Each structure stands twice: as structure tokens, then as C-alpha cells.
Short mmCIF file of C-alpha atoms in Angstrom, two decimals:
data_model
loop_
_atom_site.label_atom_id
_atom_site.label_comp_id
_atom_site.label_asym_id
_atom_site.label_seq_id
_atom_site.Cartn_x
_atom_site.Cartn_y
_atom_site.Cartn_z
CA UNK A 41 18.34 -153.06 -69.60
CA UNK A 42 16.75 -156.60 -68.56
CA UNK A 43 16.44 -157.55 -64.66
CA UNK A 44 19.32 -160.27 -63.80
CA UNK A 45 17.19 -161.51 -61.22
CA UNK A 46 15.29 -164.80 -62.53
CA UNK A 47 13.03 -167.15 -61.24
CA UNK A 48 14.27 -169.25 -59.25
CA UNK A 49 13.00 -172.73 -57.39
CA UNK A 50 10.13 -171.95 -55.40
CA UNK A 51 9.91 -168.55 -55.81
CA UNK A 52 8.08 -166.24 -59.10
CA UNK A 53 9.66 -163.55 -60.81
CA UNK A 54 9.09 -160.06 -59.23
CA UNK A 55 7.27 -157.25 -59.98
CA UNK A 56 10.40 -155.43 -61.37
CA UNK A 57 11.42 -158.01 -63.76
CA UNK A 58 8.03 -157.90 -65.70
CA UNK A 59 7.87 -153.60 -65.56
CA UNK A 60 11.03 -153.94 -67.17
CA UNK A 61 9.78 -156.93 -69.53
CA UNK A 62 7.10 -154.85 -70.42
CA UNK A 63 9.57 -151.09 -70.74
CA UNK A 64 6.73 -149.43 -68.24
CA UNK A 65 7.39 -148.11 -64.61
CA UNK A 66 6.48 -150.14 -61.48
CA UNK A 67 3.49 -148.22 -60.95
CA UNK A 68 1.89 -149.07 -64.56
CA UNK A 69 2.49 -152.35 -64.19
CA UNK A 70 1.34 -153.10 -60.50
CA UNK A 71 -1.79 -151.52 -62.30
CA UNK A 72 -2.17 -153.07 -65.06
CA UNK A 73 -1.84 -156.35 -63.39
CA UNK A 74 -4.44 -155.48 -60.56
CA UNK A 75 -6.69 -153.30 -62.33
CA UNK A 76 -6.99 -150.51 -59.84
CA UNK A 77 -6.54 -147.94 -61.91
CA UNK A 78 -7.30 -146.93 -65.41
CA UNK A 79 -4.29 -148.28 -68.15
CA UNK A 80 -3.93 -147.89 -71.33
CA UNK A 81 -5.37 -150.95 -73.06
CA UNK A 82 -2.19 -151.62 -75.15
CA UNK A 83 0.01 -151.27 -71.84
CA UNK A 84 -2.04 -153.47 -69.81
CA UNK A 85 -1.42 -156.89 -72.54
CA UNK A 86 1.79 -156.03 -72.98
CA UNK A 87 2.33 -156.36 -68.71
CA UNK A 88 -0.07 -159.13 -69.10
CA UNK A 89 2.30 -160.83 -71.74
CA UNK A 90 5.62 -160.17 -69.77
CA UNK A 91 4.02 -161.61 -66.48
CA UNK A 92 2.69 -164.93 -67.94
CA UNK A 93 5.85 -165.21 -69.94
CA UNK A 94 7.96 -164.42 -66.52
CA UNK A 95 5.58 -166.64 -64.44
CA UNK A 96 4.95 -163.77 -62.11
CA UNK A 97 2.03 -164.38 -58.85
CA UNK A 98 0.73 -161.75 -57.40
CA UNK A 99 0.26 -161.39 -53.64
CA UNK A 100 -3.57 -162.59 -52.02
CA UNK A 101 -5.60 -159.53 -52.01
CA UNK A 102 -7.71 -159.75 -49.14
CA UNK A 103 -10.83 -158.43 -50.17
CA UNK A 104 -10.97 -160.58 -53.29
CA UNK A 105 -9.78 -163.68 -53.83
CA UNK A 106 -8.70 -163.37 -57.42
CA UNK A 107 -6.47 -160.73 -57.24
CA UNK A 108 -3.27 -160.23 -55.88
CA UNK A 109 -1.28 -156.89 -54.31
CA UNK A 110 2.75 -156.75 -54.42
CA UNK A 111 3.79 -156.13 -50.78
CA UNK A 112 6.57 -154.21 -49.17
CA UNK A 113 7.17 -155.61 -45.72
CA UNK A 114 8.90 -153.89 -42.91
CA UNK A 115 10.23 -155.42 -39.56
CA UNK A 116 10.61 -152.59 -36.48
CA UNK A 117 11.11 -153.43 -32.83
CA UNK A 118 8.25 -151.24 -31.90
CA UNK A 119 6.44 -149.32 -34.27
CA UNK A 120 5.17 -146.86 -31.65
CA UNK A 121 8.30 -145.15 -31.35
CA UNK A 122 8.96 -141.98 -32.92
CA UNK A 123 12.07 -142.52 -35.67
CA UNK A 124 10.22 -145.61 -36.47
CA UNK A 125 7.20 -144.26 -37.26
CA UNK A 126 9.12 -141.58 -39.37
CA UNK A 127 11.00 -144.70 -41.30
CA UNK A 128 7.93 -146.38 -41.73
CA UNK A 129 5.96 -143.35 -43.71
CA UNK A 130 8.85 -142.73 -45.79
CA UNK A 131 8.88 -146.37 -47.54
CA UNK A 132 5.06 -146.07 -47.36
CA UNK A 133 5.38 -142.75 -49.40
CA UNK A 134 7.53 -144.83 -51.95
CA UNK A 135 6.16 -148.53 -52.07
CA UNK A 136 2.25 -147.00 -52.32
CA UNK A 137 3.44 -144.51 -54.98
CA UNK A 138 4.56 -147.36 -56.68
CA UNK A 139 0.89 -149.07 -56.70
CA UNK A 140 2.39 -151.71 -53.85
CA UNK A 141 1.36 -152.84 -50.31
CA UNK A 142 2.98 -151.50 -46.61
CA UNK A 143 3.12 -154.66 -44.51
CA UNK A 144 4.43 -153.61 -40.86
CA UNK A 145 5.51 -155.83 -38.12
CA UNK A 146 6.82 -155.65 -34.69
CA UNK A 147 9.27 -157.91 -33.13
CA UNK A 148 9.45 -156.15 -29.79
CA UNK A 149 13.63 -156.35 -29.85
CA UNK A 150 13.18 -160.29 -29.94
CA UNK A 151 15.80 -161.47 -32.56
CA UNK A 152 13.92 -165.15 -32.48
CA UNK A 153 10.57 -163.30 -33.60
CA UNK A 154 12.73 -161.07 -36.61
CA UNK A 155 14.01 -164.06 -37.68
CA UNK A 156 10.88 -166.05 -37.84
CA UNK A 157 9.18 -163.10 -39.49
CA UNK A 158 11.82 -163.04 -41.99
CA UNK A 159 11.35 -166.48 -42.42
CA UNK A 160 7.61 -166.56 -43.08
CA UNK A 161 7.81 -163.46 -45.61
CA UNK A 162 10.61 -164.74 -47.59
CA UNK A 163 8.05 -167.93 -49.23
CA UNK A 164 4.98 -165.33 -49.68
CA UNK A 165 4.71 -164.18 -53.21
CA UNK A 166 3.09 -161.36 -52.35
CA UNK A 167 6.42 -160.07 -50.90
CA UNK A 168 8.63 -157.63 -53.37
CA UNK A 169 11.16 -157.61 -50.38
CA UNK A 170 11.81 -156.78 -46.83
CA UNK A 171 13.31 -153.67 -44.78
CA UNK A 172 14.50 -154.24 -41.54
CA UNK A 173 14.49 -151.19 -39.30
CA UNK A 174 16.27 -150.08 -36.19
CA UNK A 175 19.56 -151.08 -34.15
CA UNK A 176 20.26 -154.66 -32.83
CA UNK A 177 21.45 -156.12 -30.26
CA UNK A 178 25.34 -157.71 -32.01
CA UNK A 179 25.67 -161.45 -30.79
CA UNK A 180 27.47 -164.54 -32.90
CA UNK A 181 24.25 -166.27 -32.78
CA UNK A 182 22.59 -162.84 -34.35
CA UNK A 183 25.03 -162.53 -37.15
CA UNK A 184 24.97 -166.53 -37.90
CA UNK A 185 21.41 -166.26 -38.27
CA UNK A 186 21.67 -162.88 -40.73
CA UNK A 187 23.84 -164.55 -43.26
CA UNK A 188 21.82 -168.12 -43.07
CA UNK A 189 18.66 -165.46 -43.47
CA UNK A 190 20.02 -163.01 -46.38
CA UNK A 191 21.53 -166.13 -48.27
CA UNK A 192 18.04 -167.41 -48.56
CA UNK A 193 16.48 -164.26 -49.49
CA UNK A 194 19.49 -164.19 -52.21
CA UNK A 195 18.44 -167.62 -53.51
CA UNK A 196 14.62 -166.53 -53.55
CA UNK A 197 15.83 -163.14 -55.21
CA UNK A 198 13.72 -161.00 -52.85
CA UNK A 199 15.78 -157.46 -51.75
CA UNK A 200 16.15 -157.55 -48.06
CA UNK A 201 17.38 -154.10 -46.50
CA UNK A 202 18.65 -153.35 -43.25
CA UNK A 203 17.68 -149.50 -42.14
CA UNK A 204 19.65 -147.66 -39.42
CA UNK A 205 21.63 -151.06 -38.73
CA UNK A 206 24.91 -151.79 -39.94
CA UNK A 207 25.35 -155.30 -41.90
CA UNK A 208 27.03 -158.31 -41.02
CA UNK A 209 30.38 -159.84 -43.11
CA UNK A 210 29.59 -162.31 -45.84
CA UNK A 211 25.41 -161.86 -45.52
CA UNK A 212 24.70 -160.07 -49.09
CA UNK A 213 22.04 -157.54 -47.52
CA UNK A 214 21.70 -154.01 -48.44
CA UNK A 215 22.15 -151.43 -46.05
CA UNK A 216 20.35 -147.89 -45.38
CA UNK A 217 22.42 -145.86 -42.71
CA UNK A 218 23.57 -143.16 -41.14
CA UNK A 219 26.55 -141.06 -39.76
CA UNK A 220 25.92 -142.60 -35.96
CA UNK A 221 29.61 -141.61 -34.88
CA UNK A 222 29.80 -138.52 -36.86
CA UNK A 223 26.40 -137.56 -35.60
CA UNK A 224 27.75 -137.94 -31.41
CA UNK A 225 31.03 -136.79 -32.67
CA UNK A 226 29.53 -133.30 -33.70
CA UNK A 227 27.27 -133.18 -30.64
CA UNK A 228 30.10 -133.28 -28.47
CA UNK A 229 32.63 -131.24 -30.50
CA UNK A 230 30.10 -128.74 -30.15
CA UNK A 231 30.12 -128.68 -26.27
CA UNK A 232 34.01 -129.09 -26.80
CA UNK A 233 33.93 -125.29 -28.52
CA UNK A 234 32.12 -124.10 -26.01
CA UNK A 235 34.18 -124.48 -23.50
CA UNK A 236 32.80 -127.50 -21.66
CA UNK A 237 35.43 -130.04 -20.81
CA UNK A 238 33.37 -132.40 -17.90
CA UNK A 239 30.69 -133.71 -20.45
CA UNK A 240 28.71 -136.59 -18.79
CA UNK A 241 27.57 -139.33 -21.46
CA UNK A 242 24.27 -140.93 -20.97
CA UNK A 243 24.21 -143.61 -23.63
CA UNK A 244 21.81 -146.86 -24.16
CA UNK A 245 22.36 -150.50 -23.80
CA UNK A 246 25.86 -152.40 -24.16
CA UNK A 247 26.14 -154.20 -27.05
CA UNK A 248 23.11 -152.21 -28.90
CA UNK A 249 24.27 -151.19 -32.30
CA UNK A 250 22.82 -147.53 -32.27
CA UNK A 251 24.46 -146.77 -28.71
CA UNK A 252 27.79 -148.34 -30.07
CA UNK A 253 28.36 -146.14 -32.57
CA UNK A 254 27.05 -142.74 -30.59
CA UNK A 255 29.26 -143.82 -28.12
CA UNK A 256 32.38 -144.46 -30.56
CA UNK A 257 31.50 -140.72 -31.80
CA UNK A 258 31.20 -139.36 -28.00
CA UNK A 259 35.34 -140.95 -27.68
CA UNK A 260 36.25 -139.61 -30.67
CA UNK A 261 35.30 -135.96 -30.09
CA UNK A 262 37.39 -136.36 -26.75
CA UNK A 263 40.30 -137.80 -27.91
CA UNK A 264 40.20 -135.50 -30.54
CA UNK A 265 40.67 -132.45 -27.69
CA UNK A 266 43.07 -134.62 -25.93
CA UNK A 267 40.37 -134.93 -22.90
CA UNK A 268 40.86 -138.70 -21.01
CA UNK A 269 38.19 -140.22 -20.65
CA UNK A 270 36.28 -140.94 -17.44
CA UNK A 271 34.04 -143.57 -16.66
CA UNK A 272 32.63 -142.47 -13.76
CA UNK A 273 30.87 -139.50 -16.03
CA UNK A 274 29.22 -142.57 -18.24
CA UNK A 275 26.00 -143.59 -17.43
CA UNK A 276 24.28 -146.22 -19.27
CA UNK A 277 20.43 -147.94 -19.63
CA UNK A 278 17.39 -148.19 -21.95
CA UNK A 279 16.78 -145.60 -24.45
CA UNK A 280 13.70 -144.00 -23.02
CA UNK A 281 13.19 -140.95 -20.43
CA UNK A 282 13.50 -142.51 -17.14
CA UNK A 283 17.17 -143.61 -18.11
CA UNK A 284 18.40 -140.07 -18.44
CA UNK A 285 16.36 -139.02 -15.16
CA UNK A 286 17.93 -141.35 -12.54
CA UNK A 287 21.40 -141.24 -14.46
CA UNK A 288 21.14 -137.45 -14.03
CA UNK A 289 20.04 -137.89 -10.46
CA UNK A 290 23.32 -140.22 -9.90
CA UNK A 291 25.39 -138.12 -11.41
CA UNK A 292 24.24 -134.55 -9.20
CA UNK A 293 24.35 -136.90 -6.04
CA UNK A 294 27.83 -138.09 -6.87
CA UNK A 295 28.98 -134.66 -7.11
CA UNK A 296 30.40 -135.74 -10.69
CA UNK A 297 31.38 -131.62 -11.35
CA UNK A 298 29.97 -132.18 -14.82
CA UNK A 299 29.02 -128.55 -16.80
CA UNK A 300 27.57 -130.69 -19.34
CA UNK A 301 25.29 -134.22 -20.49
CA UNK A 302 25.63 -135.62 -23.69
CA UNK A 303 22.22 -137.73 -24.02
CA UNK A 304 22.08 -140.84 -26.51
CA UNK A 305 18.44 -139.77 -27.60
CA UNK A 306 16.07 -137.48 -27.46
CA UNK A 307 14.01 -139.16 -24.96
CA UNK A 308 17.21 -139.72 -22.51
CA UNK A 309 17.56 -135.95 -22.92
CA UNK A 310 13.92 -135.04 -21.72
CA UNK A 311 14.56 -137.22 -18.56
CA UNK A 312 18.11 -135.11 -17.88
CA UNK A 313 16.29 -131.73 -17.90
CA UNK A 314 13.85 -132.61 -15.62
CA UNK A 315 15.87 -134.41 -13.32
CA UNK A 316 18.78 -130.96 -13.66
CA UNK A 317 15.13 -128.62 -13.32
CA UNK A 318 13.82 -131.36 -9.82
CA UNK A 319 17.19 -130.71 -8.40
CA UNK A 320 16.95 -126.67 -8.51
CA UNK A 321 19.54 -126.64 -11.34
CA UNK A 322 18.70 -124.67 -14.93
CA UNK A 323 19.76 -125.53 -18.06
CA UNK A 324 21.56 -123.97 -19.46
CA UNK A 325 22.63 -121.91 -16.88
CA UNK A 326 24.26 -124.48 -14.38
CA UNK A 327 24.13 -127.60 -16.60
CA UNK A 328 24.11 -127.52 -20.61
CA UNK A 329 22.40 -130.76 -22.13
CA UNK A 330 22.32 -131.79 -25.57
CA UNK A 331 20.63 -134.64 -27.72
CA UNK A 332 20.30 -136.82 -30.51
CA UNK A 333 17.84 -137.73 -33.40
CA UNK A 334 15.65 -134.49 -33.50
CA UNK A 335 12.09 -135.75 -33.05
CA UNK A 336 9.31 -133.29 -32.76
CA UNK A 337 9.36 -133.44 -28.58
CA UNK A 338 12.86 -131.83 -29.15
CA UNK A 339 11.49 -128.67 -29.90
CA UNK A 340 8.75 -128.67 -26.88
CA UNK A 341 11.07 -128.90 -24.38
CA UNK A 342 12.31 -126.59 -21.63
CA UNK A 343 14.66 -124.77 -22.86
CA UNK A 344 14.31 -126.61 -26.50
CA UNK A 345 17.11 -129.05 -27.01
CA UNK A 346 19.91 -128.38 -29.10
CA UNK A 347 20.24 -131.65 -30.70
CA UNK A 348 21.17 -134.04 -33.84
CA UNK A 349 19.24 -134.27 -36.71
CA UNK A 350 18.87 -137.62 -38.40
CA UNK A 351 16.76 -138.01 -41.56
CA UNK A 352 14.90 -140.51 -40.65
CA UNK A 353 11.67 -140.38 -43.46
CA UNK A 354 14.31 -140.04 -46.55
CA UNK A 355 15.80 -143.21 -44.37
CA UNK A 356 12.92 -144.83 -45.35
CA UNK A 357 12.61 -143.97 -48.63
CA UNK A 358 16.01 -144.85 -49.25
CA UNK A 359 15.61 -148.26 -48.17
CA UNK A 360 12.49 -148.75 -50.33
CA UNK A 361 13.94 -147.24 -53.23
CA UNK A 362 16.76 -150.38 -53.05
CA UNK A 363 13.72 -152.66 -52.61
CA UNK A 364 11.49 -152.05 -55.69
CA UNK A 365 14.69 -150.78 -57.60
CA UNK A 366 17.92 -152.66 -56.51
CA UNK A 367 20.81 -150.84 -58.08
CA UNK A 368 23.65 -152.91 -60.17
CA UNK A 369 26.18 -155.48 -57.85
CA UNK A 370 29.04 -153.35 -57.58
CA UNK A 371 27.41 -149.99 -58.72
CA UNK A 372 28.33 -148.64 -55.20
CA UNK A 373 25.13 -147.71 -54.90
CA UNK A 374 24.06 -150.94 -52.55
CA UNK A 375 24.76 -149.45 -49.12
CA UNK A 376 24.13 -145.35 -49.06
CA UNK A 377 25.17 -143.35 -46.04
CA UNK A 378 23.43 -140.29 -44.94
CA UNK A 379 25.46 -137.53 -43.20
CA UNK A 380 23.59 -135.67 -39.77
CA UNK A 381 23.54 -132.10 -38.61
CA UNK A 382 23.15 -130.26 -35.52
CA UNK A 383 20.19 -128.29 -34.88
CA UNK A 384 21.37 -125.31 -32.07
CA UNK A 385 18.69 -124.32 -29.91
CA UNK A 386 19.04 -122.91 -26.38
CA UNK A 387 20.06 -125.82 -24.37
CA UNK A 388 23.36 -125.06 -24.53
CA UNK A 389 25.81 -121.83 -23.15
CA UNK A 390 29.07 -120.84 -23.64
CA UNK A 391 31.85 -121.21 -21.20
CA UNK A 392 33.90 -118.51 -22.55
#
């Protein structure tokens, strides 16, 4: 099988085309061509040939001039947060396997800075392609700019991936995602079977993809028991601890009658038990809380959370395995979905 993807104006052929010129894996031939490791004299010309024949340029090596290292870029809002930092290890634990670079970035959930990140990697040779991770905030002027973006990436023929954000109609990007609705749906089914029937919801931002579809699966699991839903048991703010605290405060001083909290994440979570524990409350005994995404604080808390498990490393890996390995237009295989399960730990009682 021979790479369809050709040089094209102002841009070299990648790395892929000349392992598969050559019949060797992506590893061998990133090090054949930078000499790194030990190859095989016979294997190294024969990657030599393919990449002079292909016309393929490395990318700048910074502690020597005269070589060049094939790069894996990856955009994140903020690097320092938790599921980004387990994205980010998974593609390293793929891209570095295959001999390449890890390039991270942070945009700080400026769409003007992704986009002229996106622009600036997309004319670097050293770039093999791009993976864009985390939710978005949906505008027209966000999805205009996606397909002018992933059209020129097309033309360039460098893979760009979105990871744990859905695409955008008529931009030809791969996707990496997850069950988001499922995910909420199961959380709150699972408070549904218990017997709990006032669930609060303490979601993120309007319009921010992630919270969009946990909050599509939080309506679904109600309708779904024939429960109406109320918007005065909806709380909504940034995705960090002090949101579920003072939405948990508002909530008790309202008198809302809630026997439950549905938190967006993790971190919203942590803020609801110690706001239900600062108001002489006890989870689970007067208030049952549960959460989403699973990172490592979930199991620290008091009680541990019962929460939703996302996957976020084989996320990562996923979305660098379409980068250095782009499957077949149409092979269904472009866009893979990962399911979610719920982790039960003692945040949550029964009813019955």
C-alpha cells in the first residue's frame, strides 16, 4: 500500500509517506533519517533513497543545526489541568515510541491564540500533524475559522485531530471522542435507581462543548424516568471547585429539597462536598453527590466520589495514532468514539 498523500505546494512529503516508500515502520525510518539510533545499514539508504526521492525535510533539531526531528504538536487550553495532562502523555507514549517530537502549547481558552497556533504549525516542516485537545467554546466565528483552518491543513496534507471536541460540518478534521451524554446519562440513571428523584445539576459554562453534552445526558436520564425538569435545581459556572461550593451553598440556602447533586466534573464535585460537610450536612447520608471524569483526587475525597470514568490517556493515544497513521477516507475509522463507565464508590446511598 503507497501513502495517497503527496507533496503538495509549499509543503514536503511526510514522514509516513517515505516509511512506507521505504516498506519499514515509522520508528526505523525517523531513525534512519536522524541517526539516533543504531539501523541496519541497508535500511538506512533505502529511507535515505525514499526521502530524497519524496523530497522529505526534516524538522530543525535544536541542538544541531543539521539535523532535523519530526514533531507531533498538541494545542490544550491549559496544560496544568488534570485530563489534559493525561491526554498529553498518552500521544507522548505514541509519537516518542515512534522516534518523533511532543510539541505542547497552551492557548489559555483563547480561540484567536488556537487559531494562530494552528496557523504557525501548519508551514513548519517539522510538523507530522496537530491534535487539538479539550472542549470549546461553539460560536459561528469559531466554526468559520475551523473549516478555513482544516481546509488548509488538507491542502498542506498535515493530519489535524480534534480530542474530546466534537467537529464542525464541512471542515475535514478527524475527531477523538467520547460518550459525553452517555457518560451524564449513566451518572444520573444511577441516582435515578436509587431512588433519588430531586437531583440538582451543577454543570459548566453555556455554550462550552463538554458541559453541552453532560448536560444533554443529565435531560436525557430524566426524561427517560418521566421526571420534568426544573431549573431552579440547575446551577451553572466555571469548571473548577469554587463553582460547585457556592452553587451548593445556593442551593441549601434556597431550601431547593434536593437528596442529590449531579456535578459536571470532578473538581465541581470536591467543592459540593465541602460546601454539604461546612453546612453540617454528610454525604451520603443527607445529600448523595456524584461526579464526572475520574481523576486521581476522586478517590481522596471524603467519602470517595462515585463518579465517571473517561479514558482520557488511550484518548490520547488514539488521536496520535490518526496522526502518524491516518486510516483510509471512508474506512470509518476517521472519527472513533470511546464509551465511559461508572466507578461506584461511597458517595452515594440508596433511597429504598
Amino acid at each position: 500500500m503507497t501513502d495517497s498523500r503527496k507533496s503538495g505546494p509549499g509543503r514536503k512529503a511526510t514522514l509516513h509517506a517515505v516509511a512506507e516508500r521505504a516498506g519499514v515502520s515509522l520508528a526505523t525510518a525517523s531513525r534512519a533519517l536522524t541517526g539516533t539510533y543504531p539501523v541496519a545499514p541497508a535500511t538506512k539508504a533505502r529511507v535515505t533513497e525514499a526521502a530524497a526521492e519524496l523530497g522529505y525535510v526534516r524538522g530543525k533539531r535544536v541542538t544541531d543545526s543539521d539535523h532535523r526531528f519530526p514533531t507531533v504538536a498538541v494545542i490544550a487550553h491549559d496544560i496544568r489541568q488534570d485530563f489534559l495532562v493525561e491526554i498529553v502523555s498518552g500521544v507522548e507514549h505514541i509519537v516518542t515510541g515512534a522516534g518523533h517530537f511532543c510539541l505542547v502549547g497552551s492557548t489559555g481558552y483563547d480561540t484567536a491564540t488556537e487559531f494562530a497556533m494552528l496557523d504557525a504549525l501548519v508551514d513548519d516542516p517539522a510538523i507530522e500533524g496537530v491534535i487539538v485537545a479539550g472542549g470549546v467554546y461553539d460560536s459561528e466565528v469559531y466554526r468559520d475559522g475551523v473549516r478555513k483552518q482544516a481546509q488548509r491543513y488538507a491542502e498542506q496534507q498535515v493530519p489535524l485531530v480534534f480530542c474530546g471536541r466534537p467537529g464542525v460540518d464541512g471542515a475535514p478534521v478527524r475527531t477523538v471522542n467520547y460518550d459525553q451524554a452517555g457518560g451524564a446519562a449513566s451518572a444520573v440513571s444511577h441516582l435515578l435507581s436509587q431512588g433519588h428523584r430531586r437531583i440538582a445539576y451543577i454543570r459548566g459554562p453555556e455554550g462550552f462543548s463538554t458541559s453541552e453534552g453532560r448536560t444533554a445526558g443529565y435531560y436525557s436520564a430524566l426524561a427517560s424516568f418521566d421526571i420534568p425538569i426544573d431549573e431552579r435545581i440547575i446551577k451553572s459556572g466555571e469548571r473548577v471547585r469554587a463553582t460547585g461550593y457556592q452553587a451548593t451553598r445556593e442551593l441549601l440556602d434556597e431550601r431547593a429539597d434536593i437528596t442529590a447533586i449531579f456535578a459536571e466534573s470532578d473538581h465541581i464535585a470536591t467543592g459540593a462536598l465541602a460546601a454539604i460537610r461546612d453546612a453540617g450536612l454528610s454525604v451520603p447520608g443527607d445529600i448523595s453527590v456524584i461526579g464526572f471524569d475520574d481523576l486521581s483526587l476522586a478517590q481522596e475525597t471524603w467519602p470517595p466520589l462515585t463518579t465517571v470514568h473517561l479514558p482520557f490517556s488511550e484518548l490520547g493515544r488514539a488521536a496520535a495514532r490518526l496522526v502518524l497513521s491516518p486510516p483510509a477516507p471512508g474506512s470509518g475509522r476517521n472519527s472513533p468514539v470511546f464509551g465511559t463507565h461508572l466507578v461506584i464508590r461511597e458517595s452515594v446511598r440508596s433511597l429504598w
